[in-house]
XYZ file of C-alpha atoms in Angstrom:
465
model
C 0.000 0.000 0.000
C 2.929 2.357 0.688
C 4.109 1.763 -2.886
C 0.683 2.778 -4.162
C 0.645 5.902 -1.981
C 4.134 6.904 -3.084
C 3.221 6.487 -6.721
C 0.020 8.468 -6.183
C 1.978 11.344 -4.612
C 4.504 11.191 -7.434
C 1.811 11.309 -10.140
C -0.067 14.140 -8.444
C 3.126 16.212 -8.254
C 3.842 15.472 -11.909
C 0.301 16.475 -12.903
C 0.497 19.827 -11.105
C 3.953 20.636 -12.462
C 3.005 19.773 -16.051
C -0.202 21.805 -15.787
C 1.673 24.922 -14.648
C 4.531 24.655 -17.143
C 2.280 23.836 -20.115
C -0.140 26.690 -19.434
C 2.669 29.219 -18.860
C 4.436 28.241 -22.086
C 1.212 28.478 -24.069
C 0.320 31.835 -22.518
C 3.780 33.185 -23.337
C 3.559 31.856 -26.918
C 0.040 33.237 -27.364
C 0.962 36.729 -26.164
C 3.939 36.761 -28.536
C 1.763 35.733 -31.487
C -1.159 38.013 -30.668
C 1.017 41.122 -30.233
C 2.959 40.517 -33.458
C -0.257 39.859 -35.387
C -1.901 42.971 -33.937
C 0.927 45.212 -35.102
C 1.146 43.403 -38.422
C -2.381 44.443 -39.386
C -2.881 47.391 -37.002
C -5.632 45.722 -34.999
C -7.742 42.578 -34.714
C -10.766 41.450 -36.629
C -13.707 40.772 -34.290
C -13.473 37.000 -34.675
C -9.726 37.047 -33.998
C -10.115 39.183 -30.895
C -12.911 36.974 -29.563
C -11.177 33.659 -30.229
C -7.774 34.780 -28.943
C -9.343 36.115 -25.739
C -11.287 32.880 -25.308
C -8.128 30.812 -25.865
C -6.214 32.870 -23.294
C -9.028 32.452 -20.753
C -8.824 28.678 -21.197
C -5.069 28.786 -20.574
C -5.490 30.969 -17.499
C -8.135 28.575 -16.168
C -5.727 25.701 -16.780
C -2.970 27.529 -14.887
C -5.208 28.270 -11.887
C -5.689 24.514 -11.574
C -9.382 24.257 -10.687
C -11.498 21.885 -12.806
C -8.491 21.189 -15.018
C -10.412 18.517 -16.952
C -12.936 21.145 -18.088
C -10.276 23.447 -19.513
C -8.115 20.606 -20.846
C -10.896 19.082 -22.942
C -11.646 22.482 -24.486
C -7.946 23.002 -25.212
C -7.825 19.678 -27.080
C -10.484 20.869 -29.512
C -9.336 24.460 -29.997
C -5.528 24.135 -30.139
C -5.446 23.483 -33.879
C -8.091 26.120 -34.507
C -5.994 28.690 -32.668
C -2.894 27.823 -34.678
C -5.022 27.984 -37.814
C -5.997 31.568 -36.998
C -2.331 32.510 -36.926
C -1.064 30.171 -39.673
C 1.224 28.513 -37.150
C 0.588 24.770 -37.349
C 3.501 22.594 -36.213
C 4.238 19.371 -34.339
C 3.905 21.229 -31.036
C 0.155 21.384 -31.660
C -0.030 17.575 -31.725
C 1.909 17.286 -28.486
C -0.246 19.898 -26.731
C -3.341 17.842 -27.622
C -1.752 14.670 -26.213
C -0.694 16.368 -22.977
C -4.147 17.937 -22.603
C -5.648 14.455 -22.966
C -3.555 13.317 -19.992
C -4.493 16.389 -17.923
C -8.177 15.851 -18.673
C -8.180 12.191 -17.584
C -6.017 12.809 -14.511
C -8.135 15.698 -13.235
C -11.443 13.940 -13.884
C -10.366 10.705 -12.191
C -8.706 12.549 -9.311
C -12.060 14.156 -8.513
C -13.626 10.695 -8.511
C -10.839 9.527 -6.198
C -11.497 12.415 -3.817
C -15.179 11.455 -3.702
C -14.136 7.828 -3.056
C -15.896 6.643 -6.201
C -12.718 4.745 -7.146
C -9.787 3.262 -5.230
C -6.167 4.441 -5.313
C -5.201 1.369 -7.290
C -7.980 1.886 -9.811
C -6.983 5.537 -10.196
C -3.371 4.634 -10.973
C -4.547 2.049 -13.486
C -6.558 4.738 -15.266
C -3.580 7.121 -15.379
C -1.232 4.427 -16.661
C -3.880 3.495 -19.216
C -3.920 7.133 -20.387
C -0.113 7.179 -20.639
C -0.199 4.022 -22.724
C -2.697 5.584 -25.133
C -0.606 8.753 -25.437
C 2.630 6.853 -26.070
C 0.787 4.700 -28.604
C -0.503 7.796 -30.430
C 2.966 9.380 -30.418
C 4.443 6.181 -31.791
C 1.775 5.683 -34.464
C 2.259 9.291 -35.599
C 5.944 8.623 -36.174
C 5.267 5.266 -37.805
C 2.799 6.691 -40.327
C 4.954 9.757 -40.992
C 8.086 7.704 -41.644
C 6.785 6.927 -45.119
C 7.271 10.585 -46.057
C 10.957 10.099 -45.257
C 11.043 6.898 -47.333
C 9.855 8.938 -50.323
C 12.541 11.578 -49.763
C 15.865 11.150 -51.562
C 17.752 13.020 -48.844
C 16.688 10.440 -46.248
C 17.034 7.354 -48.431
C 20.535 8.489 -49.435
C 21.483 9.102 -45.800
C 22.321 12.781 -46.287
C 19.352 14.333 -44.475
C 20.752 14.982 -40.997
C 24.122 16.029 -42.411
C 22.423 18.659 -44.554
C 20.228 19.858 -41.692
C 23.168 20.358 -39.320
C 25.099 22.386 -41.913
C 22.146 24.640 -42.673
C 22.325 28.084 -40.936
C 18.546 28.356 -41.027
C 17.974 25.023 -39.266
C 21.057 24.361 -37.148
C 22.317 26.114 -34.038
C 25.946 25.069 -34.644
C 26.055 25.263 -38.430
C 29.543 26.858 -38.463
C 31.050 23.900 -36.601
C 29.319 21.322 -38.826
C 30.175 23.202 -42.023
C 33.854 23.291 -41.052
C 33.736 19.642 -39.987
C 32.165 18.688 -43.314
C 34.688 20.735 -45.248
C 37.760 19.289 -43.499
C 36.543 15.666 -43.077
C 34.002 15.214 -45.855
C 34.076 11.414 -46.048
C 33.854 10.952 -42.280
C 31.051 13.514 -42.082
C 29.228 11.633 -44.820
C 29.622 8.403 -42.858
C 28.242 10.029 -39.693
C 25.327 11.484 -41.638
C 24.488 8.036 -43.041
C 24.756 6.427 -39.618
C 22.549 8.926 -37.773
C 20.032 9.376 -40.602
C 19.457 5.635 -40.954
C 19.443 5.184 -37.167
C 16.754 7.836 -36.902
C 14.685 6.102 -39.589
C 15.078 2.758 -37.798
C 14.004 4.012 -34.399
C 11.187 6.107 -35.807
C 9.886 2.995 -37.558
C 10.238 0.679 -34.558
C 9.678 2.950 -31.537
C 6.029 1.869 -31.290
C 7.040 -1.793 -31.120
C 9.731 -1.035 -28.557
C 7.086 0.594 -26.381
C 4.440 -2.113 -26.742
C 6.741 -4.869 -25.471
C 7.696 -4.255 -21.842
C 11.120 -5.871 -22.095
C 12.172 -3.402 -24.800
C 10.363 -0.354 -23.461
C 13.565 1.196 -22.174
C 14.671 1.573 -25.827
C 11.604 3.738 -26.417
C 12.652 6.055 -23.583
C 16.265 6.186 -24.737
C 15.155 7.059 -28.276
C 12.744 9.728 -27.015
C 15.489 11.218 -24.828
C 17.978 11.361 -27.714
C 15.319 12.907 -29.960
C 14.771 15.662 -27.394
C 18.520 16.228 -27.067
C 18.711 16.677 -30.839
C 15.872 19.202 -31.139
C 17.078 21.083 -28.051
C 20.760 21.536 -28.803
C 21.223 21.075 -32.535
C 18.121 22.076 -34.511
C 15.987 25.238 -34.469
C 12.406 24.070 -33.872
C 10.683 26.966 -32.055
C 8.618 25.611 -29.107
C 8.783 21.949 -30.156
C 11.636 21.138 -27.787
C 9.757 22.576 -24.783
C 6.567 20.608 -25.363
C 8.498 17.489 -26.320
C 10.334 17.505 -22.981
C 7.003 17.879 -21.157
C 5.648 14.852 -23.008
C 8.794 12.892 -22.175
C 8.458 13.792 -18.487
C 4.788 12.825 -18.572
C 5.602 9.345 -19.908
C 8.729 8.856 -17.804
C 8.138 6.364 -14.943
C 9.275 6.986 -11.411
C 13.031 6.422 -11.202
C 14.442 4.442 -8.271
C 18.191 4.911 -8.345
C 18.830 3.259 -4.974
C 17.111 0.076 -6.060
C 18.960 0.048 -9.392
C 15.584 -0.430 -11.011
C 15.366 2.661 -13.171
C 12.163 1.796 -14.983
C 10.327 -0.403 -12.528
C 7.104 1.538 -12.962
C 7.299 1.503 -16.755
C 5.695 -1.931 -16.685
C 2.611 -0.392 -15.065
C 1.979 1.705 -18.180
C -0.430 -0.648 -19.887
C -4.009 -0.999 -21.029
C -6.366 -1.836 -18.186
C -9.121 -4.430 -18.503
C -11.299 -2.175 -16.361
C -11.281 0.444 -19.135
C -12.346 -1.689 -22.089
C -14.768 0.946 -23.432
C -12.064 3.621 -23.439
C -9.647 1.269 -25.166
C -12.168 0.292 -27.843
C -12.994 3.935 -28.572
C -9.305 4.695 -28.790
C -8.714 1.801 -31.188
C -11.532 3.007 -33.447
C -10.007 6.501 -33.578
C -6.514 5.154 -34.243
C -7.944 2.765 -36.849
C -9.559 5.648 -38.734
C -6.293 7.586 -38.614
C -4.345 4.629 -40.024
C -6.933 3.987 -42.760
C -6.784 7.618 -43.864
C -2.999 8.099 -43.653
C -1.190 4.755 -43.936
C 0.332 4.569 -47.453
C -0.699 0.969 -48.134
C -4.303 1.614 -47.105
C -5.110 5.250 -47.841
C -5.582 4.732 -51.594
C -8.192 2.046 -50.914
C -9.818 4.284 -48.300
C -9.917 7.237 -50.703
C -11.490 5.160 -53.464
C -14.046 3.636 -51.094
C -15.237 7.038 -49.885
C -15.285 8.276 -53.473
C -17.309 5.284 -54.755
C -19.969 5.806 -52.091
C -19.970 9.560 -52.777
C -18.924 10.275 -49.197
C -15.894 12.448 -49.878
C -17.227 15.133 -47.551
C -17.389 12.496 -44.796
C -13.766 11.592 -45.457
C -12.655 15.221 -45.236
C -14.734 15.687 -42.088
C -13.088 12.706 -40.395
C -9.636 13.892 -41.453
C -10.277 17.371 -40.026
C -11.595 16.008 -36.733
C -8.642 13.652 -36.309
C -6.287 16.545 -37.029
C -8.113 18.632 -34.441
C -7.204 16.167 -31.681
C -3.569 15.905 -32.754
C -3.744 12.919 -35.106
C -2.340 14.036 -38.423
C 0.492 12.865 -40.626
C 3.734 14.648 -39.755
C 5.668 16.050 -42.688
C 8.785 17.567 -41.148
C 12.435 17.711 -42.165
C 11.776 16.377 -45.635
C 13.175 17.942 -48.813
C 10.992 21.040 -48.742
C 12.275 21.850 -45.239
C 15.813 20.561 -45.607
C 16.129 23.007 -48.477
C 15.270 25.861 -46.077
C 17.978 28.472 -46.173
C 18.894 27.883 -49.811
C 16.999 31.094 -50.619
C 16.349 33.898 -48.155
C 16.251 37.648 -47.795
C 17.638 40.225 -45.402
C 15.684 43.429 -44.746
C 17.126 46.839 -43.845
C 15.385 50.073 -42.891
C 16.794 53.544 -43.434
C 17.292 55.557 -40.260
C 19.268 58.802 -40.112
C 20.638 58.082 -43.581
C 21.978 54.713 -42.371
C 20.770 51.210 -43.105
C 19.764 49.172 -40.052
C 19.191 45.428 -40.375
C 15.870 44.020 -39.157
C 16.460 41.144 -36.679
C 14.856 38.460 -38.833
C 17.424 36.763 -41.079
C 21.131 37.514 -41.247
C 23.130 37.741 -44.470
C 24.414 34.164 -43.950
C 20.842 32.816 -43.679
C 20.800 32.311 -39.899
C 17.833 33.430 -37.819
C 17.733 36.557 -35.679
C 15.234 37.748 -33.070
C 13.557 41.049 -32.281
C 13.772 40.386 -28.546
C 16.061 38.530 -26.117
C 15.358 34.878 -26.849
C 15.098 33.713 -23.231
C 13.512 30.368 -24.168
C 15.798 29.851 -27.159
C 12.925 29.317 -29.585
C 14.780 31.031 -32.461
C 11.437 32.130 -33.950
C 12.224 35.856 -34.509
C 10.258 36.690 -31.355
C 6.937 35.127 -32.405
C 5.640 31.923 -33.973
C 3.485 34.113 -36.211
C 6.524 35.860 -37.683
C 8.230 32.498 -38.103
C 5.626 29.984 -39.292
C 3.272 32.341 -41.143
C 5.991 34.347 -42.839
C 9.713 33.487 -42.880
C 9.126 29.725 -42.783
C 6.663 29.991 -45.673
C 9.234 31.768 -47.813
C 11.925 29.232 -46.938
C 9.579 26.483 -48.159
C 9.043 28.299 -51.459
C 5.679 29.904 -50.624
C 6.099 33.602 -51.334
C 2.392 34.473 -51.664
C -0.613 33.140 -49.738
C -3.617 32.488 -52.005
C -6.635 30.184 -52.173
C -4.472 27.316 -53.394
C -2.618 27.123 -50.080
C -4.970 28.806 -47.597
C -8.689 29.230 -46.992
C -8.114 32.779 -45.696
C -5.441 34.352 -47.915
C -6.816 37.839 -47.249
C -5.240 37.651 -43.788
C -1.752 37.474 -45.288
C -1.831 39.636 -48.419
C 1.272 40.439 -50.417
C 4.691 38.820 -50.427
C 6.424 37.701 -47.262
C 8.978 40.515 -47.161
C 6.181 43.064 -47.691
C 4.255 41.693 -44.714
C 7.352 41.822 -42.521
C 8.070 45.401 -43.567
C 4.497 46.354 -42.599
C 4.972 44.696 -39.212
C 8.245 46.480 -38.518
C 6.907 49.869 -39.567
C 3.688 49.532 -37.539
C 5.449 48.392 -34.394
C 8.960 49.824 -34.338
C 9.483 52.364 -37.110
C 6.402 54.538 -37.789
C 8.612 57.184 -39.400
C 10.554 54.841 -41.671
C 10.061 55.766 -45.314
C 12.376 53.392 -47.109
C 13.329 49.726 -46.726
C 15.858 47.645 -48.617
C 15.503 43.919 -49.266
C 18.538 41.866 -50.251
C 17.756 38.475 -51.803
C 20.298 35.700 -51.275
C 20.757 32.112 -52.381
C 23.343 29.384 -51.785
C 25.393 27.827 -54.525
C 28.111 25.213 -54.354
C 30.404 23.131 -56.511
C 30.300 20.353 -53.914
C 27.258 18.151 -54.611
C 27.479 16.306 -51.296
C 26.733 18.900 -48.662
C 27.202 22.420 -47.477
C 28.984 24.778 -46.947
C 27.110 26.770 -49.543
C 28.544 30.182 -50.255
C 25.916 32.940 -49.976
C 25.251 34.768 -53.223
C 23.583 38.193 -53.307
C 21.182 37.823 -56.243
C 19.256 41.099 -56.209
C 18.286 44.150 -54.176
C 14.879 45.787 -53.987
C 13.883 49.101 -52.413
C 10.418 49.331 -50.876
C 8.514 52.382 -49.718
C 6.121 51.159 -46.991
C 3.425 53.634 -47.990
C 2.919 51.645 -51.196
C 2.028 48.541 -49.133
C -1.039 49.995 -47.441
């Protein structure tokens, strides 16, 4: 019984800590995005003001810690909608949904425990059941998404991670890796092959490693190494923060003195008492696999089309995406190529050109404000995902082919960023200069690419209104 009580105390502490950290991070991120968007368009539309205020109220309610399950379930269903308002979808949105799922189940069952509707043992079974479902969803997301890597020549050739680490736009230590590649090209190529293929292997098998208890420690080791990579080597905005929270959520209680580091990991399993929850979960996961798994999705598409239920298919896909179940398409060719073309913006002040803290002349990212959380997102996910990231992926203009609300982001990316800077920091600025760069190389293997200044354009901000 003491073991049960200790585990209960441990889980309750973990729940409270995760709730506080998650809500604070989301509040900080939301304020950054809302302020930058406000100055970008000199105000909010009514719907944007209402929804952003509502989203912030949910986060504040989550932080206060009363009726967490009420606020967590709402957050699950509005997280993707919020990011959609600000054109800022990313893997962090999936993780936030998964963590919110855990907070919802913990809070709801803890209330039942307080009312003595369930026992301590039953409560812990429910929490471990929830952790199993979350780990399963995280694993299935990676498993389905791995097929995007299999279709990518950079991954199948083993050059993907080597290219990412040499890219100033993506890598924190690009200078070191560029020099390493330049001086030891063959060895760097070998390391790139080794780590790229290792990543593909573990991403493919991590779900299996988790399912079987004897190999579950491999799942945790892989997850830990993944978090180390996105924290110290790759620029991924808030992904590293939410990924560490998810890792901590799934991490069992560690008993160093007993030399049994993952003794509680075996408790993370599906409970027979929760058969209805498990069946519902399996139906949801089954739909996700049918819609996204490469060997099945073509049959699924044709079936919906034959029965003239394409709207039903799109509805199911949207709803699965809303709760964090969508195919991940990250660090494939369109992103690995980030930084091959970029621009640097200057504004004229006192007859001198001052660089805007967005992108440097070598293609590395800059920030408007002290980057205390090391997100490397220019000071806002809106500036990053909705603007600079779009350009780096080859999307210079938002229209109805790539957005349902292109009127929110009119003009080219550099024009939108000039409007933002003028509205917020430089109301008297009358002239901006945009330098367009690209990378070219005679070495077909990797970087370093030498920056090439391709063209210069002068922009008067008054013409953008």
